[in-house]
Short mmCIF file of C-alpha atoms in Angstrom, two decimals:
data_model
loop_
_atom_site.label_atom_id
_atom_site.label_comp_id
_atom_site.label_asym_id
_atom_site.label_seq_id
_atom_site.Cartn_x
_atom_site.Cartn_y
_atom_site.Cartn_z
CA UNK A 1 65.57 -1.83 19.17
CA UNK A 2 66.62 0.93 20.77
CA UNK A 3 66.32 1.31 24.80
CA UNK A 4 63.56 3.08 26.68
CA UNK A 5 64.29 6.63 27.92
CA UNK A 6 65.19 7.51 31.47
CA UNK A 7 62.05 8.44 33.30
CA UNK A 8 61.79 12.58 33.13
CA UNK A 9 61.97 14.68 36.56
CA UNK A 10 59.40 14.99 38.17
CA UNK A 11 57.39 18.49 37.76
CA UNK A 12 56.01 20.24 40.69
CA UNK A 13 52.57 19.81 38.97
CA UNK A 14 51.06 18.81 35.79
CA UNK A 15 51.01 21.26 32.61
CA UNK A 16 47.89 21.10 31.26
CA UNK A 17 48.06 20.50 27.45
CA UNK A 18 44.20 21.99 25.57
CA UNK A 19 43.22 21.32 22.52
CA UNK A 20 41.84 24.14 20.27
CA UNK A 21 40.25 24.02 17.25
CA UNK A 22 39.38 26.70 14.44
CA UNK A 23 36.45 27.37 16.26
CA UNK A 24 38.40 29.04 18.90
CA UNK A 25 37.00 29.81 22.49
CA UNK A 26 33.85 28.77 21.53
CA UNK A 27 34.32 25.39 21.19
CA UNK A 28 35.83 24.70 24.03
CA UNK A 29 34.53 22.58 27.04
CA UNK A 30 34.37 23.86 30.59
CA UNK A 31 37.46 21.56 31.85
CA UNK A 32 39.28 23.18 28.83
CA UNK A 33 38.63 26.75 29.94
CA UNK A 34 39.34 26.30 33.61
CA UNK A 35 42.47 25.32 32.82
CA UNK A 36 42.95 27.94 30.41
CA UNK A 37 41.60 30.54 33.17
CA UNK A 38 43.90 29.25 35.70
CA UNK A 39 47.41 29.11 33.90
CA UNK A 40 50.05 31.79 35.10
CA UNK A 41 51.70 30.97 31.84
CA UNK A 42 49.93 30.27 28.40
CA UNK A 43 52.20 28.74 25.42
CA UNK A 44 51.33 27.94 21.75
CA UNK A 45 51.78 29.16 18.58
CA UNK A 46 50.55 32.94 17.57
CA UNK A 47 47.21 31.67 16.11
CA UNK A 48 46.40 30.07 19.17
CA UNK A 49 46.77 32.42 21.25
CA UNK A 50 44.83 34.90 19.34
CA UNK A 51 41.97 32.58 19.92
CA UNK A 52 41.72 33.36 23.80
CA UNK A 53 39.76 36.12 25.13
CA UNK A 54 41.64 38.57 27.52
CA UNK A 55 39.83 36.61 30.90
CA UNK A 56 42.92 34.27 30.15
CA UNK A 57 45.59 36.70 31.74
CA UNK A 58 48.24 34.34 32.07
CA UNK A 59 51.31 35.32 30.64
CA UNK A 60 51.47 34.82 26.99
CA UNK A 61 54.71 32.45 25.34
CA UNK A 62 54.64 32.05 22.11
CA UNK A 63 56.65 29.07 20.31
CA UNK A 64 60.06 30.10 18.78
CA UNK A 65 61.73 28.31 15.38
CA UNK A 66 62.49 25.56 15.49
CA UNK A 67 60.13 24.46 18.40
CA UNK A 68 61.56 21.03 19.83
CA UNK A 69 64.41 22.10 21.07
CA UNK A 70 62.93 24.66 22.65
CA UNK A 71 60.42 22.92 24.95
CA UNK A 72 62.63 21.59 27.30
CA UNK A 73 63.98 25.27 27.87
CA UNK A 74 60.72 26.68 28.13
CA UNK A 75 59.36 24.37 30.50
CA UNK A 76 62.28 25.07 32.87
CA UNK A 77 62.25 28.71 32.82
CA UNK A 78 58.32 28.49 33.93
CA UNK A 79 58.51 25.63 36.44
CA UNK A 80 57.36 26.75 39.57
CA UNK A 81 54.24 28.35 37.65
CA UNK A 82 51.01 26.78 36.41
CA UNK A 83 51.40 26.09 32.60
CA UNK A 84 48.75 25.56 29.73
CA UNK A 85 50.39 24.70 26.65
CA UNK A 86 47.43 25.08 23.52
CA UNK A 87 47.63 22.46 21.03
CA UNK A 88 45.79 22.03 17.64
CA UNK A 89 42.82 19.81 17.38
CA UNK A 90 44.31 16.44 19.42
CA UNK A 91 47.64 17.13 21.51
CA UNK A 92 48.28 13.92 21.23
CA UNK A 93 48.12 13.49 17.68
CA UNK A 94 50.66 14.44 15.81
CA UNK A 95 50.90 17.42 18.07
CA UNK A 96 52.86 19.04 20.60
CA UNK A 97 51.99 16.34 23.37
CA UNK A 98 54.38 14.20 22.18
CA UNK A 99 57.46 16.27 22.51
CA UNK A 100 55.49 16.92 26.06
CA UNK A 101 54.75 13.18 27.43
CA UNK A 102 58.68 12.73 26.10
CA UNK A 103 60.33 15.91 28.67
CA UNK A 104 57.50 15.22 31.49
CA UNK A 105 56.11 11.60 31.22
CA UNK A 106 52.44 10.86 31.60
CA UNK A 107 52.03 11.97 35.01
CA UNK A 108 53.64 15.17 33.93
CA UNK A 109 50.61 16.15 32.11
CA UNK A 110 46.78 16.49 31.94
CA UNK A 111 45.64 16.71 28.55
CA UNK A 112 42.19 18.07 27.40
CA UNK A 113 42.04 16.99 23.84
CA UNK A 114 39.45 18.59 20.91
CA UNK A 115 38.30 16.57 18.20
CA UNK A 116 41.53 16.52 15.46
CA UNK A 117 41.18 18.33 12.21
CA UNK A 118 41.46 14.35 11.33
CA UNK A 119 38.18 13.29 13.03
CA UNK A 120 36.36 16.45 11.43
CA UNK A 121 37.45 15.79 8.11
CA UNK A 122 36.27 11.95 8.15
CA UNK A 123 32.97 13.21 9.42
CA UNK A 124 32.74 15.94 6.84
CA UNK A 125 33.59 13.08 4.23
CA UNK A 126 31.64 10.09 5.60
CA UNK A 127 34.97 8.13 5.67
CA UNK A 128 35.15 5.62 8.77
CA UNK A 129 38.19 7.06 10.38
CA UNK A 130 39.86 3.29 10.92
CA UNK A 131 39.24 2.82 6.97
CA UNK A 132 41.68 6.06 6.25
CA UNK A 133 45.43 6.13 6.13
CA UNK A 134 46.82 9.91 7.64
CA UNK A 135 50.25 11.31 6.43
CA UNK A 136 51.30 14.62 7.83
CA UNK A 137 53.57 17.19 5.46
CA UNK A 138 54.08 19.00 8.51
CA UNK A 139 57.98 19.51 8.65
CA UNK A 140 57.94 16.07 6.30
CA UNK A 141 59.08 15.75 2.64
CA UNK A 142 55.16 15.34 0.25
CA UNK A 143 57.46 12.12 -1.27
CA UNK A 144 56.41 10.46 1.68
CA UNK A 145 53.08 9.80 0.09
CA UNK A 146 54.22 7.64 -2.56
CA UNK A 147 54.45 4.79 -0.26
CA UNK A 148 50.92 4.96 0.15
CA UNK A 149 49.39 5.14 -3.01
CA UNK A 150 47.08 2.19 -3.94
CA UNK A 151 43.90 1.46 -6.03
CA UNK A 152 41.07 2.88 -3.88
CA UNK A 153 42.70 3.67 -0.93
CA UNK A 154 41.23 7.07 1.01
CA UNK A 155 43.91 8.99 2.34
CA UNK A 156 44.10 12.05 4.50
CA UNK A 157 47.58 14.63 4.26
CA UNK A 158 48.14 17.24 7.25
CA UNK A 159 49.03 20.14 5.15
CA UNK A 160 51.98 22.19 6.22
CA UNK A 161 50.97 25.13 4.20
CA UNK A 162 48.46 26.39 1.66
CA UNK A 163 50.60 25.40 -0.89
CA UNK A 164 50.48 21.54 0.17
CA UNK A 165 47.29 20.96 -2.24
CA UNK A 166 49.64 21.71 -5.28
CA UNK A 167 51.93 19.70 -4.02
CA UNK A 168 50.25 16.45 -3.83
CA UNK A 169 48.56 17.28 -7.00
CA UNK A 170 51.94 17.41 -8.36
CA UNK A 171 53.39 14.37 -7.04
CA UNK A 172 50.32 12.18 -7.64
CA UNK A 173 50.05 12.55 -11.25
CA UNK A 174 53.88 12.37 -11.21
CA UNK A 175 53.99 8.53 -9.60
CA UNK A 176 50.61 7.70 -12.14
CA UNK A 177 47.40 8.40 -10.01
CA UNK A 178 47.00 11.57 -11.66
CA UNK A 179 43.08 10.59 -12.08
CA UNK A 180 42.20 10.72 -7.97
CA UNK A 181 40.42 12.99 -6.72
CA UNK A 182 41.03 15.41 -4.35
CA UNK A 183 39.07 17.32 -1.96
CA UNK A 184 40.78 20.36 0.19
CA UNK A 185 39.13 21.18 3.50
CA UNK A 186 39.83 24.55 5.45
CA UNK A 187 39.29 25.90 8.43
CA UNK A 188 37.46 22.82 9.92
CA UNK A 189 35.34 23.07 12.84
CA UNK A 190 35.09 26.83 12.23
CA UNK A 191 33.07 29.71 10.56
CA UNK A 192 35.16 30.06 7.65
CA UNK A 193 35.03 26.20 6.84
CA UNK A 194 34.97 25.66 3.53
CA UNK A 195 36.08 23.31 0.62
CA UNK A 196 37.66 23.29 -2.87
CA UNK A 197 37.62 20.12 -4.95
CA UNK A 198 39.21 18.78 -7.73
CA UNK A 199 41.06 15.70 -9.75
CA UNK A 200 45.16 16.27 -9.45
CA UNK A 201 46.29 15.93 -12.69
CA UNK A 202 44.30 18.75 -13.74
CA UNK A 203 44.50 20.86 -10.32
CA UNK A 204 44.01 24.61 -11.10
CA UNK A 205 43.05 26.02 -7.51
CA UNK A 206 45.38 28.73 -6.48
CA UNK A 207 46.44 28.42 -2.96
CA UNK A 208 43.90 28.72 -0.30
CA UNK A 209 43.42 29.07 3.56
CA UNK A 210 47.48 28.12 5.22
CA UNK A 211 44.89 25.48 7.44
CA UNK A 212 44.06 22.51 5.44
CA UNK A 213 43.78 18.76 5.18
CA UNK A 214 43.62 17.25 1.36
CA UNK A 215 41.75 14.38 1.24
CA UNK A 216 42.78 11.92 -2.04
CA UNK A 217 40.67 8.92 -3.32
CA UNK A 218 43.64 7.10 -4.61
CA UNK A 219 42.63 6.19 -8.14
CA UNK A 220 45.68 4.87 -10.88
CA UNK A 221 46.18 5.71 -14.22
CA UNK A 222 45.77 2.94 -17.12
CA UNK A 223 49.60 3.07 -17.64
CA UNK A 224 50.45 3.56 -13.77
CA UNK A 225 53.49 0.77 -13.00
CA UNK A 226 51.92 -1.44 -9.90
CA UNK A 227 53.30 -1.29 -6.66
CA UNK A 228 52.18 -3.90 -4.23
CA UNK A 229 52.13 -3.59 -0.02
CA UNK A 230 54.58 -6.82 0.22
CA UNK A 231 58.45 -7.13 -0.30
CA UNK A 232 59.45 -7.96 -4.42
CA UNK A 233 58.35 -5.23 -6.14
CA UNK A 234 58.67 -4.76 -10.38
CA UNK A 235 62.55 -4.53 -11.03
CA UNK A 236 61.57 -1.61 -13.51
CA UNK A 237 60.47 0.08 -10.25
CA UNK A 238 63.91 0.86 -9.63
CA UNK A 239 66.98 2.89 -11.23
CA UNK A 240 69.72 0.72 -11.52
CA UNK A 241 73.10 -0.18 -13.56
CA UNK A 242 72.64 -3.46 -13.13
CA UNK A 243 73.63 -3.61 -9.06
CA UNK A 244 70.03 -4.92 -8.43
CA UNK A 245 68.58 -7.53 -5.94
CA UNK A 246 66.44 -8.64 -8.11
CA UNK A 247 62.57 -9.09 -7.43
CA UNK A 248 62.43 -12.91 -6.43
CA UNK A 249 65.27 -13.09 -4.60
CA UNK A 250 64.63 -9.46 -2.66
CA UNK A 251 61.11 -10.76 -1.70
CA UNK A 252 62.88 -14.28 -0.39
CA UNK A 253 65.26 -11.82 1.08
CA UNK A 254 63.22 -9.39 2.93
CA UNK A 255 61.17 -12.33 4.34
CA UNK A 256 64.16 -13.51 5.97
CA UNK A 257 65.35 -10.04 7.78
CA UNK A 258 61.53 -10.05 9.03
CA UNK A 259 60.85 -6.29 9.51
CA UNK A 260 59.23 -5.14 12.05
CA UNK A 261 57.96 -2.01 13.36
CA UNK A 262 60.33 0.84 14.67
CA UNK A 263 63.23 -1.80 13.94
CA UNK A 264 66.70 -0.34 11.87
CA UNK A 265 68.35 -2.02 8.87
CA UNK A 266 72.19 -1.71 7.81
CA UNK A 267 71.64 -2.44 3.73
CA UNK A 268 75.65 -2.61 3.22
CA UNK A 269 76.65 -2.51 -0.29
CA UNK A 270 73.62 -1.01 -1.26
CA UNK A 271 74.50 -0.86 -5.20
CA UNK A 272 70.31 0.90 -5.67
CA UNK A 273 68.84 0.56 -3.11
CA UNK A 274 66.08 -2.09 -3.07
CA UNK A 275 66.33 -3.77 0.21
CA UNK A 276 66.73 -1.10 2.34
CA UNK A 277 63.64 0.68 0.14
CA UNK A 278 61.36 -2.03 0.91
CA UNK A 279 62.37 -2.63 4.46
CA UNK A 280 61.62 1.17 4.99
CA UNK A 281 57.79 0.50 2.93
CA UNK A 282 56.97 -2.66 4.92
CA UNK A 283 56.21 -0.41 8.18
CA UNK A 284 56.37 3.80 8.12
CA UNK A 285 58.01 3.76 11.35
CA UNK A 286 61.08 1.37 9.60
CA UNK A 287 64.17 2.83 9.59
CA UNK A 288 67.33 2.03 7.41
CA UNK A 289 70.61 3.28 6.63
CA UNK A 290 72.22 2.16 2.96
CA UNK A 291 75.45 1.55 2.88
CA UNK A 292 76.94 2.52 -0.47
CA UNK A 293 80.90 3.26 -2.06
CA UNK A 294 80.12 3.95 -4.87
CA UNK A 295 78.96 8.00 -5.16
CA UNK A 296 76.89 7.66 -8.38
CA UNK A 297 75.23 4.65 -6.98
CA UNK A 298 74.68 6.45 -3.65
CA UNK A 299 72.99 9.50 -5.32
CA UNK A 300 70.56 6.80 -7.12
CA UNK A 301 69.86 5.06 -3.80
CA UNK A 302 68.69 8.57 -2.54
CA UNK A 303 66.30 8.90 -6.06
CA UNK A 304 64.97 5.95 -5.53
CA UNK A 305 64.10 5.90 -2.03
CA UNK A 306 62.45 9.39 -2.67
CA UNK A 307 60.03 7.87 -5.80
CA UNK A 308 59.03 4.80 -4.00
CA UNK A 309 57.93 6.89 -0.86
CA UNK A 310 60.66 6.32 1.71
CA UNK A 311 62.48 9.65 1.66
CA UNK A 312 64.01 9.16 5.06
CA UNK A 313 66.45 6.45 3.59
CA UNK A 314 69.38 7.51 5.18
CA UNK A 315 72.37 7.06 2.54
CA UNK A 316 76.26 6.67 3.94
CA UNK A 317 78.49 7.10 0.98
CA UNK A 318 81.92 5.17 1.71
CA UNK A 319 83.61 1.59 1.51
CA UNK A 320 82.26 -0.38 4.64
CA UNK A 321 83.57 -1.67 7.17
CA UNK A 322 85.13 1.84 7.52
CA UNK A 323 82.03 3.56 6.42
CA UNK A 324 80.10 1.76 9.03
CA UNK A 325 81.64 3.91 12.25
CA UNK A 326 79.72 5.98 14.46
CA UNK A 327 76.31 4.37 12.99
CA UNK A 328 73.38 3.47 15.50
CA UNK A 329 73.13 0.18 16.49
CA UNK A 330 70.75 -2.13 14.12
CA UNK A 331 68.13 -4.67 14.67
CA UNK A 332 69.52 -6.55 11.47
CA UNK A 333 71.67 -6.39 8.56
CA UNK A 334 71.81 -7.26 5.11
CA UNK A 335 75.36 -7.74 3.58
CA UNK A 336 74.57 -7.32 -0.40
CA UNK A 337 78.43 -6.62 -1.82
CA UNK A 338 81.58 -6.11 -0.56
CA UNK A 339 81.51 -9.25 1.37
CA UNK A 340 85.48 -10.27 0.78
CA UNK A 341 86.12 -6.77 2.29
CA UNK A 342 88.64 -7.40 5.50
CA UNK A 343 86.38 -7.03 8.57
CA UNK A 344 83.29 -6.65 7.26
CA UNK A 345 81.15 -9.47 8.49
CA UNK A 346 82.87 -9.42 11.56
CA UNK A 347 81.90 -5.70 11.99
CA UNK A 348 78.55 -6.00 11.17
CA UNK A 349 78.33 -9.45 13.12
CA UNK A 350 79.93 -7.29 16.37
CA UNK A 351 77.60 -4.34 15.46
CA UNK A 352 74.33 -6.58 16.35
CA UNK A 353 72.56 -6.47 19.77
CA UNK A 354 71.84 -9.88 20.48
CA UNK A 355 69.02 -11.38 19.32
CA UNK A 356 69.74 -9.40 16.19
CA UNK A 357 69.45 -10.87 12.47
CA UNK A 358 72.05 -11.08 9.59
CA UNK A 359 71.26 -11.26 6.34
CA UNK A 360 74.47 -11.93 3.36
CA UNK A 361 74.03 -13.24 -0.08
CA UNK A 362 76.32 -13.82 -2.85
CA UNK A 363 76.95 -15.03 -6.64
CA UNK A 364 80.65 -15.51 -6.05
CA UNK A 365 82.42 -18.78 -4.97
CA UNK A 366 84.44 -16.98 -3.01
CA UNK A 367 82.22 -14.88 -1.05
CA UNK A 368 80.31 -18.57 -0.58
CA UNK A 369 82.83 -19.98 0.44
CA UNK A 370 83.52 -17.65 3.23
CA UNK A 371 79.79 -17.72 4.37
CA UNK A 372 80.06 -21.97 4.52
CA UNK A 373 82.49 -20.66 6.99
CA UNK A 374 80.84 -18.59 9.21
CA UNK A 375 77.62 -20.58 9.08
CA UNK A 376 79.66 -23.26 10.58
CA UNK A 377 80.65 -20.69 13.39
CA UNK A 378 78.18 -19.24 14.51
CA UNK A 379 75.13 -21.58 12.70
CA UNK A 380 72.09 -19.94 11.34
CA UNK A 381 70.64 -20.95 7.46
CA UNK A 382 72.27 -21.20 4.59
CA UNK A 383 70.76 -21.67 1.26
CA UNK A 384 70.46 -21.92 -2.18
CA UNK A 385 68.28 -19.30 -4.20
CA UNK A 386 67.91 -20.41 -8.14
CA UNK A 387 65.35 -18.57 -10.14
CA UNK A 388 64.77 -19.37 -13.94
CA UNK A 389 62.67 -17.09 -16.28
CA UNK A 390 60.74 -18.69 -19.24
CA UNK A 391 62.60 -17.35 -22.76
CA UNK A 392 61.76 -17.88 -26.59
CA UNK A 393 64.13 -20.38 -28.03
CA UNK A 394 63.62 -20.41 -31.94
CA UNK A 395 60.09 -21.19 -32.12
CA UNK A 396 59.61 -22.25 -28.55
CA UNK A 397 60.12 -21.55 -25.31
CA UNK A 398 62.62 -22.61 -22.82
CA UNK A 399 64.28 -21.38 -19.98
CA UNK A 400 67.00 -19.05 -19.00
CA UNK A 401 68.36 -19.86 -15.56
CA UNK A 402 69.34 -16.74 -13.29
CA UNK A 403 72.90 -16.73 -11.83
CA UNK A 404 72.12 -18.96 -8.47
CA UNK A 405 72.29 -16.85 -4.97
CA UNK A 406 73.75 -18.36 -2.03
CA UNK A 407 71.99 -17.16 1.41
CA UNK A 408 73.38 -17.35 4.62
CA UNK A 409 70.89 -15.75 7.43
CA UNK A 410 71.71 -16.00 11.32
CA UNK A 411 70.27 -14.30 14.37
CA UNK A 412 72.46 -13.47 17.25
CA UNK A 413 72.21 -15.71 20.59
CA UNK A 414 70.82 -13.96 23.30
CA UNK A 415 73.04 -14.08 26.56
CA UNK A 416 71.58 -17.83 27.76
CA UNK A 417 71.52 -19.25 23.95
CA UNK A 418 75.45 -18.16 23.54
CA UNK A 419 76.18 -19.88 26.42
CA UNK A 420 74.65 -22.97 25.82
CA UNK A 421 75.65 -22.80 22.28
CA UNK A 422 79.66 -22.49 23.66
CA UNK A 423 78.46 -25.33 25.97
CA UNK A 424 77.64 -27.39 22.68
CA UNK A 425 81.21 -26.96 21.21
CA UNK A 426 83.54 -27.77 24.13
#
């Protein structure tokens, strides 16, 4: 995984980071206002600022386009002068406090949070917050949902705009939950609340107040395809020519690399997708780049990543080991073609922080041939994956045996293990 950040610089004093909600000045607490009251410098976006009464005279910042890059300017130009940045709802939730606590640190700020547009919604709903899975739209692809669409499960969707609600109408009945319902919920906490409610596949409401959450009872259509939580979903799940880790041998697979959070995958020779797809699905904070040579191939690894909910799939389109330059670092990688290429496992096997995982399989007795080799290098597993599907034979059934996939899996020594295993061999 990747390192931890350099501690920030010091500020001369903490910015204080407030909370507002859509019930504006009012329903703030006394801490909240002080600090308000006392700032020399006041930033947030337009709506937020329109909330304060003139008593706040700090100068007024508003947030330019795009707004990350711009914080650490901002905090800069203003740092000899008390700041209050205004937040929506929770600063610290999916908010602006991140990209704060990142530039300061902790000690950089004090944070007075408001209950989150989340927290109102649950209690509007009578949802237990810790039963109900959030996915924010803001400055996020809607495809993201699909990863999160199961049977019953209560989900809540940060709108980015008012046309959001349409959106994951749209893309619900699209990936076969067109019966769940769907409940929009504006202006929480505030005089103009109000709701609009409705099943998606038959969503009429024209766009409503830009300030929304949709909340979706997840509920799947007769004919829906089923997608499980765990590694080895339905082949039919995916577009493919035929270049597909198939279902058995992907779940045996994917158990193997062991994802875990935050962690990023190399899928090289990514032929459609699948590994890197459910790698990305086992954890939303997964990360994997697919490693593909073939254009048409690349473009369906990109489809498919976007229907299966993982639209952040990064896809590389290019002949690896070449193709494999100027990449981040991974936690593991799966080798799924390509495998005779010159320099490929030894880039990919250089490419791994210690302690890092390698994944290669193969139906070819040359490509197994070269992983006996390497396993006796560097050690690790190496196996044997046979699957066999029951078949009609005449009148009866028998079965037809799968082509048999050879599996070599290693994790990188750490400093002390290399050295004991070099210790081993001499």
């Amino acid at each position: 995984m990747s390192p931890s950040p350099a501690a920030p610089p010091p500020h001369p004093r903490p910015v204080s980071v407030v909370g507002i909600g859509a019930d504006g000045w009012a329903g703030l607490s006394g801490t909240a206002r002080d600090a308000l009251r006392e700032a020399k410098v006041l930033i947030g976006g337009a709506r937020q600022l329109d909330l304060l009464p003139a008593e706040c005279a700090g100068v007024r910042v508003g947030w330019p386009s795009p707004l990350r890059p711009a914080v650490p300017r901002l905090l800069a130009e203003h740092r000899e002068r008390r700041i209050a940045v205004l937040a929506s709802g929770d600063p610290m939730f999916y908010g602006i406090g991140r990209a704060l606590a990142e530039e300061l640190g902790p000690r950089g700020l004090r944070v007075v949070p408001h209950p989150s547009s989340v927290s109102y919604a649950c209690a509007r709903l009578g949802w237990p917050l810790e039963d109900t899975e959030v996915i924010t739209l803001v400055g996020r692809p809607a495809a993201r949902i699909a990863a999160a669409l199961h049977e019953g499960r209560r989900l809540l969707v940060l709108s980015a705009d008012a046309g959001t609600p349409a959106e994951v109408a749209a893309l619900l009945t699209a990936r076969g939950f067109g019966p769940s319902r769907l409940r929009v919920l504006e202006q929480l906490g505030g005089e103009d609340e109000g709701h609009v409610d409705g099943v998606a596949q038959r969503w009429a409401h024209p766009p409503g107040d830009r300030l929304n959450v949709v909340a979706v009872e997840c509920r799947a259509a007769a004919d829906a395809l089923r997608l499980g939580a765990v590694p080895g979903l339905p082949d039919t799940a995916y577009e493919h020519d035929g270049q597909l880790t198939k279902r058995h041998v992907r779940a045996a697979t994917l158990g193997v690399l062991a994802p875990a959070p935050g962690e990023l995958l190399w899928d090289v020779g990514g032929g459609s997708g699948s590994i890197a797809v459910e790698w990305m699905r086992a954890h939303p904070s997964c990360r994997a780049v697919s490693v593909e040579r073939d254009p048409v191939r690349a473009e369906r690894i990109a489809r498919n990543a976007e229907r299966l909910g993982v639209p952040g799939l990064e896809v590389v389109t290019g002949p690896a080991p070449g193709a494999l330059a100027g990449l981040p670092a991974p936690d593991a990688v799966f080798i799924g073609g390509g495998l005779t290429a010159p320099g490929l496992l030894d880039a990919c096997w250089e490419a791994l922080p210690p302690g890092g995982r390698l994944v290669a399989n193969t139906v070819t007795l040359e490509s197994e041939a070269l992983l006996g080799e390497r396993h006796r290098q560097h050690g690790g597993e190496l196996v044997r994956l046979a699957v066999a599907h029951a078949v009609p034979v005449g009148g009866f059934t028998g079965w037809r045996q799968a082509m048999p996939v050879t599996q070599w899996s290693v994790r990188k020594p750490t400093g002390s293990q290399a050295s004991s295993h070099m210790g081993d061999r001499s």
